[in-house]
Short mmCIF file of C-alpha atoms (C1' of nucleotides) in Angstrom, two decimals:
data_model
loop_
_atom_site.label_atom_id
_atom_site.label_comp_id
_atom_site.label_asym_id
_atom_site.label_seq_id
_atom_site.Cartn_x
_atom_site.Cartn_y
_atom_site.Cartn_z
CA UNK A 7 162.12 -109.07 -15.06
CA UNK A 8 160.66 -108.54 -11.65
CA UNK A 9 158.00 -111.20 -12.16
CA UNK A 10 158.11 -114.48 -14.07
CA UNK A 11 156.46 -114.62 -17.45
CA UNK A 12 153.71 -116.79 -16.00
CA UNK A 13 153.04 -114.09 -13.47
CA UNK A 14 152.97 -111.36 -16.08
CA UNK A 15 150.43 -113.37 -18.04
CA UNK A 16 148.39 -113.98 -14.90
CA UNK A 17 148.24 -110.31 -14.01
CA UNK A 18 147.30 -109.24 -17.50
CA UNK A 19 144.63 -111.89 -17.87
CA UNK A 20 143.11 -111.04 -14.51
CA UNK A 21 143.00 -107.33 -15.28
CA UNK A 22 141.50 -108.20 -18.63
CA UNK A 23 138.73 -110.21 -16.99
CA UNK A 24 138.09 -107.33 -14.61
CA UNK A 25 136.96 -105.25 -17.57
CA UNK A 26 134.07 -107.56 -18.37
CA UNK A 27 130.53 -107.15 -17.20
CA UNK A 28 129.79 -108.98 -14.00
CA UNK A 29 129.70 -112.73 -14.54
CA UNK A 30 130.37 -112.48 -18.27
CA UNK A 31 132.44 -115.51 -19.20
CA UNK A 32 135.27 -115.29 -21.69
CA UNK A 33 136.82 -118.27 -23.48
CA UNK A 34 140.53 -118.88 -23.31
CA UNK A 35 141.01 -118.38 -27.04
CA UNK A 36 139.51 -114.92 -26.90
CA UNK A 37 141.63 -113.86 -23.94
CA UNK A 38 144.76 -115.27 -25.53
CA UNK A 39 144.09 -113.55 -28.82
CA UNK A 40 143.32 -110.18 -27.23
CA UNK A 41 146.38 -110.27 -25.02
CA UNK A 42 148.67 -111.88 -27.58
CA UNK A 43 149.61 -114.80 -25.33
CA UNK A 44 149.94 -118.52 -26.29
CA UNK A 45 146.49 -119.94 -25.48
CA UNK A 46 147.54 -123.31 -24.08
CA UNK A 47 150.06 -121.76 -21.80
CA UNK A 48 147.72 -119.09 -20.55
CA UNK A 49 145.22 -121.88 -19.96
CA UNK A 50 147.64 -123.55 -17.59
CA UNK A 51 148.30 -120.33 -15.74
CA UNK A 52 144.61 -119.58 -15.35
CA UNK A 53 143.98 -123.06 -13.99
CA UNK A 54 146.34 -122.29 -11.16
CA UNK A 55 144.42 -119.12 -10.41
CA UNK A 56 141.14 -121.04 -10.46
CA UNK A 57 142.55 -123.55 -7.98
CA UNK A 58 143.63 -120.68 -5.75
CA UNK A 59 140.11 -119.25 -6.04
CA UNK A 60 141.31 -116.01 -7.53
CA UNK A 61 139.48 -116.60 -10.80
CA UNK A 62 136.29 -118.54 -11.52
CA UNK A 63 135.51 -120.75 -14.48
CA UNK A 64 132.60 -122.61 -16.04
CA UNK A 65 132.86 -125.63 -18.26
CA UNK A 66 130.69 -126.55 -21.21
CA UNK A 67 129.19 -124.53 -24.00
CA UNK A 68 129.20 -120.79 -23.26
CA UNK A 69 131.63 -121.49 -20.48
CA UNK A 70 134.80 -119.57 -19.82
CA UNK A 71 136.66 -117.59 -17.21
CA UNK A 72 135.23 -114.79 -15.13
CA UNK A 73 135.54 -112.94 -11.83
CA UNK A 74 132.99 -112.90 -9.05
CA UNK A 75 132.35 -109.74 -7.06
CA UNK A 76 134.30 -111.28 -4.23
CA UNK A 77 137.26 -111.99 -6.48
CA UNK A 78 137.16 -108.50 -7.96
CA UNK A 79 137.71 -107.04 -4.53
CA UNK A 80 140.85 -108.99 -3.78
CA UNK A 81 144.15 -107.13 -4.10
CA UNK A 82 146.30 -107.70 -7.16
CA UNK A 83 149.15 -108.90 -5.05
CA UNK A 84 147.29 -112.16 -4.47
CA UNK A 85 147.93 -113.01 -8.11
CA UNK A 86 151.65 -112.50 -7.67
CA UNK A 87 151.72 -114.58 -4.52
CA UNK A 88 149.83 -117.40 -6.21
CA UNK A 89 152.21 -117.64 -9.16
CA UNK A 90 155.62 -116.41 -8.00
CA UNK A 91 155.29 -116.75 -4.24
CA UNK A 92 156.01 -114.10 -1.65
CA UNK A 93 159.75 -114.37 -2.03
CA UNK A 94 159.92 -112.11 -5.11
CA UNK A 95 159.55 -109.09 -2.89
CA UNK A 96 162.23 -110.11 -0.45
CA UNK A 97 165.03 -111.87 -2.29
CA UNK A 98 168.33 -109.94 -2.15
CA UNK A 99 169.08 -108.12 -5.37
CA UNK A 100 172.61 -109.50 -5.33
CA UNK A 101 171.57 -112.98 -4.26
CA UNK A 102 173.32 -112.73 -0.90
CA UNK A 103 171.93 -115.23 1.54
CA UNK A 104 171.99 -113.25 4.77
CA UNK A 105 171.18 -109.86 3.32
CA UNK A 106 168.80 -107.92 5.54
CA UNK A 107 168.18 -104.40 6.78
CA UNK A 108 170.61 -105.11 9.59
CA UNK A 109 173.25 -106.52 7.29
CA UNK A 110 172.42 -104.89 3.96
CA UNK A 111 174.17 -105.47 0.68
CA UNK A 112 175.35 -102.36 -1.17
CA UNK A 113 172.14 -102.19 -3.19
CA UNK A 114 169.77 -103.21 -0.42
CA UNK A 115 168.22 -99.87 0.42
CA UNK A 116 167.62 -98.78 -3.15
CA UNK A 117 166.12 -102.08 -4.11
CA UNK A 118 164.02 -102.34 -0.98
CA UNK A 119 162.57 -98.87 -1.27
CA UNK A 120 161.15 -99.35 -4.69
CA UNK A 121 160.18 -102.97 -4.41
CA UNK A 122 158.19 -102.01 -1.36
CA UNK A 123 156.58 -99.39 -3.50
CA UNK A 124 155.33 -101.94 -6.01
CA UNK A 125 154.25 -104.23 -3.23
CA UNK A 126 152.19 -101.47 -1.65
CA UNK A 127 150.66 -100.53 -4.96
CA UNK A 128 149.63 -104.12 -5.63
CA UNK A 129 148.34 -104.53 -2.10
CA UNK A 130 146.25 -101.38 -2.09
CA UNK A 131 144.76 -101.81 -5.53
CA UNK A 132 142.00 -104.36 -5.96
CA UNK A 133 141.69 -106.30 -9.16
CA UNK A 134 138.61 -104.22 -9.88
CA UNK A 135 140.46 -100.95 -9.49
CA UNK A 136 142.36 -101.50 -12.71
CA UNK A 137 139.09 -101.40 -14.60
CA UNK A 138 138.43 -97.70 -14.46
CA UNK A 139 141.98 -96.85 -15.44
CA UNK A 140 141.77 -99.14 -18.43
CA UNK A 141 138.28 -98.01 -19.40
CA UNK A 142 139.34 -94.40 -19.42
CA UNK A 143 142.29 -95.16 -21.68
CA UNK A 144 144.67 -94.09 -18.97
CA UNK A 145 146.55 -97.38 -19.08
CA UNK A 146 146.72 -100.33 -21.49
CA UNK A 147 146.97 -104.10 -21.45
CA UNK A 148 148.00 -104.49 -25.08
CA UNK A 149 148.54 -102.36 -28.14
CA UNK B 5 165.17 -111.12 -9.49
CA UNK B 6 165.96 -107.80 -11.06
CA UNK B 7 169.27 -109.00 -12.46
CA UNK B 8 170.34 -112.40 -13.75
CA UNK B 9 172.41 -114.58 -11.47
CA UNK B 10 175.42 -114.00 -13.68
CA UNK B 11 174.99 -110.30 -13.16
CA UNK B 12 174.64 -110.65 -9.41
CA UNK B 13 177.87 -112.61 -9.36
CA UNK B 14 179.56 -110.04 -11.56
CA UNK B 15 178.56 -107.15 -9.32
CA UNK B 16 179.62 -108.90 -6.16
CA UNK B 17 182.95 -110.02 -7.58
CA UNK B 18 183.72 -106.55 -8.85
CA UNK B 19 182.90 -104.93 -5.53
CA UNK B 20 185.00 -107.57 -3.87
CA UNK B 21 187.97 -106.73 -6.06
CA UNK B 22 187.47 -103.05 -5.29
CA UNK B 23 188.34 -103.79 -1.69
CA UNK B 24 191.85 -104.96 -2.53
CA UNK B 25 194.94 -102.84 -2.46
CA UNK B 26 195.74 -101.27 -5.78
CA UNK B 27 196.95 -103.84 -8.29
CA UNK B 28 196.73 -106.75 -5.82
CA UNK B 29 195.74 -109.81 -7.83
CA UNK B 30 193.28 -112.36 -6.48
CA UNK B 31 192.89 -115.88 -7.87
CA UNK B 32 189.50 -117.15 -8.94
CA UNK B 33 189.41 -119.81 -6.24
CA UNK B 34 189.83 -117.27 -3.48
CA UNK B 35 187.14 -114.97 -4.85
CA UNK B 36 184.76 -117.87 -5.32
CA UNK B 37 185.36 -119.17 -1.82
CA UNK B 38 184.94 -115.79 -0.16
CA UNK B 39 181.77 -114.98 -2.03
CA UNK B 40 180.39 -118.52 -1.96
CA UNK B 41 180.00 -118.78 -5.71
CA UNK B 42 180.83 -121.79 -7.97
CA UNK B 43 184.39 -121.07 -9.13
CA UNK B 44 184.12 -122.30 -12.71
CA UNK B 45 181.00 -120.34 -13.29
CA UNK B 46 182.33 -117.16 -11.78
CA UNK B 47 185.39 -117.65 -13.93
CA UNK B 48 183.25 -117.48 -17.03
CA UNK B 49 181.49 -114.37 -15.86
CA UNK B 50 184.77 -112.62 -15.06
CA UNK B 51 186.14 -113.46 -18.46
CA UNK B 52 183.31 -111.49 -19.99
CA UNK B 53 184.18 -108.53 -17.81
CA UNK B 54 187.83 -108.80 -18.79
CA UNK B 55 186.86 -108.78 -22.46
CA UNK B 56 184.75 -105.69 -21.85
CA UNK B 57 187.72 -104.11 -20.10
CA UNK B 58 185.90 -103.66 -16.84
CA UNK B 59 188.25 -105.99 -14.96
CA UNK B 60 191.94 -106.79 -15.54
CA UNK B 61 193.65 -110.13 -15.23
CA UNK B 62 197.14 -111.61 -15.23
CA UNK B 63 198.07 -115.16 -16.11
CA UNK B 64 200.77 -117.30 -14.62
CA UNK B 65 202.00 -117.77 -11.08
CA UNK B 66 200.72 -115.09 -8.72
CA UNK B 67 198.30 -114.07 -11.41
CA UNK B 68 194.65 -113.33 -10.85
CA UNK B 69 192.01 -110.67 -11.26
CA UNK B 70 192.35 -107.04 -10.24
CA UNK B 71 191.10 -103.55 -10.97
CA UNK B 72 193.15 -100.70 -12.36
CA UNK B 73 192.61 -97.15 -11.14
CA UNK B 74 190.81 -96.43 -14.37
CA UNK B 75 188.50 -99.38 -13.90
CA UNK B 76 187.80 -98.43 -10.30
CA UNK B 77 186.42 -95.12 -11.45
CA UNK B 78 183.88 -96.56 -13.83
CA UNK B 79 180.27 -96.64 -12.67
CA UNK B 80 178.79 -99.91 -11.46
CA UNK B 81 176.13 -99.81 -14.10
CA UNK B 82 178.73 -100.75 -16.68
CA UNK B 83 178.84 -104.19 -15.10
CA UNK B 84 175.10 -104.60 -15.49
CA UNK B 85 175.20 -103.45 -19.10
CA UNK B 86 178.02 -105.87 -19.89
CA UNK B 87 176.20 -108.90 -18.50
CA UNK B 88 172.47 -108.27 -18.79
CA UNK B 89 172.41 -105.53 -21.39
CA UNK B 90 170.63 -102.20 -21.16
CA UNK B 91 167.21 -103.69 -21.63
CA UNK B 92 166.81 -104.77 -17.99
CA UNK B 93 166.02 -101.22 -17.07
CA UNK B 94 163.44 -100.72 -19.78
CA UNK B 95 161.50 -103.93 -20.30
CA UNK B 96 157.82 -103.67 -19.39
CA UNK B 97 157.02 -105.28 -16.05
CA UNK B 98 154.03 -107.04 -17.58
CA UNK B 99 155.84 -107.98 -20.78
CA UNK B 100 153.67 -105.76 -22.96
CA UNK B 101 155.36 -104.97 -26.24
CA UNK B 102 154.36 -101.37 -26.78
CA UNK B 103 154.36 -100.25 -23.17
CA UNK B 104 155.75 -96.75 -22.79
CA UNK B 105 155.18 -93.60 -20.81
CA UNK B 106 152.70 -92.52 -23.48
CA UNK B 107 150.90 -95.86 -23.44
CA UNK B 108 151.69 -97.19 -19.97
CA UNK B 109 150.62 -100.54 -18.56
CA UNK B 110 148.89 -100.43 -15.15
CA UNK B 111 152.17 -100.99 -13.34
CA UNK B 112 154.33 -98.81 -15.55
CA UNK B 113 154.70 -95.80 -13.32
CA UNK B 114 155.38 -97.76 -10.16
CA UNK B 115 157.94 -99.94 -11.87
CA UNK B 116 159.59 -97.08 -13.69
CA UNK B 117 160.19 -95.17 -10.50
CA UNK B 118 161.60 -98.29 -8.91
CA UNK B 119 164.03 -99.03 -11.66
CA UNK B 120 165.07 -95.50 -12.49
CA UNK B 121 166.24 -95.03 -8.96
CA UNK B 122 168.39 -98.14 -9.02
CA UNK B 123 169.72 -97.14 -12.39
CA UNK B 124 170.66 -93.73 -11.07
CA UNK B 125 172.33 -95.23 -8.01
CA UNK B 126 174.39 -97.57 -10.17
CA UNK B 127 175.26 -94.79 -12.57
CA UNK B 128 176.36 -92.33 -9.90
CA UNK B 129 178.37 -94.78 -7.82
CA UNK B 130 181.75 -95.81 -9.09
CA UNK B 131 183.05 -99.30 -8.48
CA UNK B 132 185.50 -97.77 -6.03
CA UNK B 133 182.77 -96.08 -4.04
CA UNK B 134 181.55 -99.36 -2.66
CA UNK B 135 184.88 -99.84 -0.93
CA UNK B 136 184.45 -97.36 1.87
CA UNK B 137 180.97 -98.59 2.68
CA UNK B 138 182.19 -102.15 2.87
CA UNK B 139 185.31 -101.26 4.82
CA UNK B 140 183.29 -99.44 7.42
CA UNK B 141 181.00 -102.42 7.89
CA UNK B 142 178.08 -100.38 6.66
CA UNK B 143 177.22 -102.92 3.97
CA UNK B 144 178.22 -106.52 3.22
CA UNK B 145 179.01 -108.78 0.29
CA UNK B 146 178.66 -112.06 2.17
CA UNK B 147 177.97 -113.31 5.64
"C1'" DG C 4 214.16 -123.73 -20.94
"C1'" DT C 5 211.37 -126.79 -17.92
"C1'" DG C 6 207.68 -127.16 -15.02
"C1'" DC C 7 204.11 -125.20 -12.34
"C1'" DT C 8 200.42 -122.08 -11.79
"C1'" DT C 9 197.06 -119.38 -13.41
"C1'" DA C 10 193.66 -117.40 -16.74
"C1'" DT C 11 191.30 -118.55 -21.20
"C1'" DA C 12 188.38 -121.01 -24.28
"C1'" DT C 13 185.07 -124.28 -25.31
"C1'" DG C 14 181.69 -127.39 -24.70
"C1'" DA C 15 178.82 -130.88 -22.10
"C1'" DT C 16 175.35 -131.42 -18.63
"C1'" DC C 17 171.84 -130.16 -15.67
"C1'" DT C 18 167.72 -127.55 -14.30
"C1'" DA C 19 163.91 -124.51 -14.51
"C1'" DT C 20 160.91 -122.18 -17.34
"C1'" DG C 21 158.10 -121.70 -21.10
"C1'" DT C 22 155.56 -123.82 -25.01
"C1'" DC C 23 153.08 -127.30 -27.47
"C1'" DA C 24 150.04 -131.29 -27.90
"C1'" DT C 25 146.69 -134.76 -26.57
"C1'" DG C 26 143.17 -136.68 -24.19
"C1'" DT C 27 139.37 -136.39 -20.48
"C1'" DT C 28 135.52 -134.45 -18.10
"C1'" DT C 29 131.74 -131.40 -17.58
"C1'" DT C 30 127.94 -128.77 -19.26
"C1'" DT C 31 124.77 -127.08 -22.66
"C1'" DT C 32 122.22 -127.56 -26.78
"C1'" DT C 33 119.46 -130.08 -29.92
"C1'" DA D 21 120.53 -139.51 -25.58
"C1'" DA D 22 123.91 -137.65 -28.66
"C1'" DA D 23 126.92 -134.17 -30.04
"C1'" DA D 24 129.47 -130.15 -29.44
"C1'" DA D 25 131.99 -126.75 -26.78
"C1'" DA D 26 134.44 -125.54 -23.30
"C1'" DA D 27 137.58 -126.09 -19.07
"C1'" DC D 28 140.66 -129.46 -16.90
"C1'" DA D 29 144.57 -132.54 -16.55
"C1'" DT D 30 148.72 -134.44 -17.99
"C1'" DG D 31 152.80 -134.99 -20.23
"C1'" DA D 32 156.15 -134.21 -24.11
"C1'" DC D 33 159.17 -130.95 -26.11
"C1'" DA D 34 162.03 -126.65 -26.54
"C1'" DT D 35 164.78 -123.08 -24.82
"C1'" DA D 36 167.58 -120.48 -21.86
"C1'" DG D 37 170.08 -120.08 -17.84
"C1'" DA D 38 173.19 -122.02 -14.65
"C1'" DT D 39 176.71 -125.40 -13.51
"C1'" DC D 40 180.37 -128.59 -14.29
"C1'" DA D 41 184.38 -130.37 -16.77
"C1'" DT D 42 188.30 -130.52 -19.82
"C1'" DA D 43 191.80 -128.92 -22.63
"C1'" DT D 44 194.75 -124.89 -24.15
"C1'" DA D 45 197.70 -120.85 -23.70
"C1'" DA D 46 200.33 -117.62 -21.17
"C1'" DG D 47 203.43 -116.05 -17.61
"C1'" DC D 48 206.47 -116.73 -13.51
"C1'" DA D 49 210.03 -119.20 -10.72
"C1'" DC D 50 213.80 -121.88 -10.54
#
DNA sequence: GTGCTTATATGATCTATGTCATGTTTTTTT
DNA sequence: AAAAAAACATGACATAGATCATATAAGCAC
């Protein structure tokens, strides 16, 4: 439970969109079905991403969600920041207010080391970079 | 937010009790004040630990919570298992049902490494082991 | 044994998160 | 221009987690 459910949905949907051909729009129902996520809820999450200009959308017939080239090149961590904020990577694992590297809690170093790891991975990998991994069957977004 | 708040409280309270002299009982109000946790809520959490025989308690005047030698030697991970269950260490970071090492999600490997390490640290360190670190001022449980 | 102090048990309330439902606006098609 | 299809916006509802509150039971001191 590192990320909120909204954030998990956001990451999966974004990676899903990254698999599409450039500018191919996908309707919310299709995304929701493919990823096994409640459509109305995912809709709400994606709206937030659209507002933050991390995902694009088009209304009307044949409309849907899609990623521009510019958006594809943004790091995945932007999605996390948009939904869960930056705090997820810094909050003390024991909930201690003044926990820091100078005054660490007993779990601080272990938790920091590996949270940093995820943070770096999400910062270095663009949204687009997940595409090749998924295409090759190396990793999966659903069964 | 790796652990639930209840679990954070449980870990902190247990480490706190580990600092006491053998068999010294501490009332809930004192623990709650020192750790800056709502007393009634912490009370509930500690009751669970008592039921699971991870913490001991005594009723009546001069009663309170304490740790036996046997309890001091148990690994910290028992606390996590008692409150949050074993699942915390295994649930997919993107909430994908069938995520596994054989069919990993894009974040699987990064998250796995992160959590395994914490799991190992909590498994290898006994409740008592936190005492020396805290005594020496190396780590802290509150400001 | 009486009274006080403490844990124990239970449940009510609050809050945040997640889900569902409805209506509105925009765009395309005919 | 009308109709349909889609995102957009808003709010109601459900659930779980966290907090607060009250009553009960057990043990100690005198």
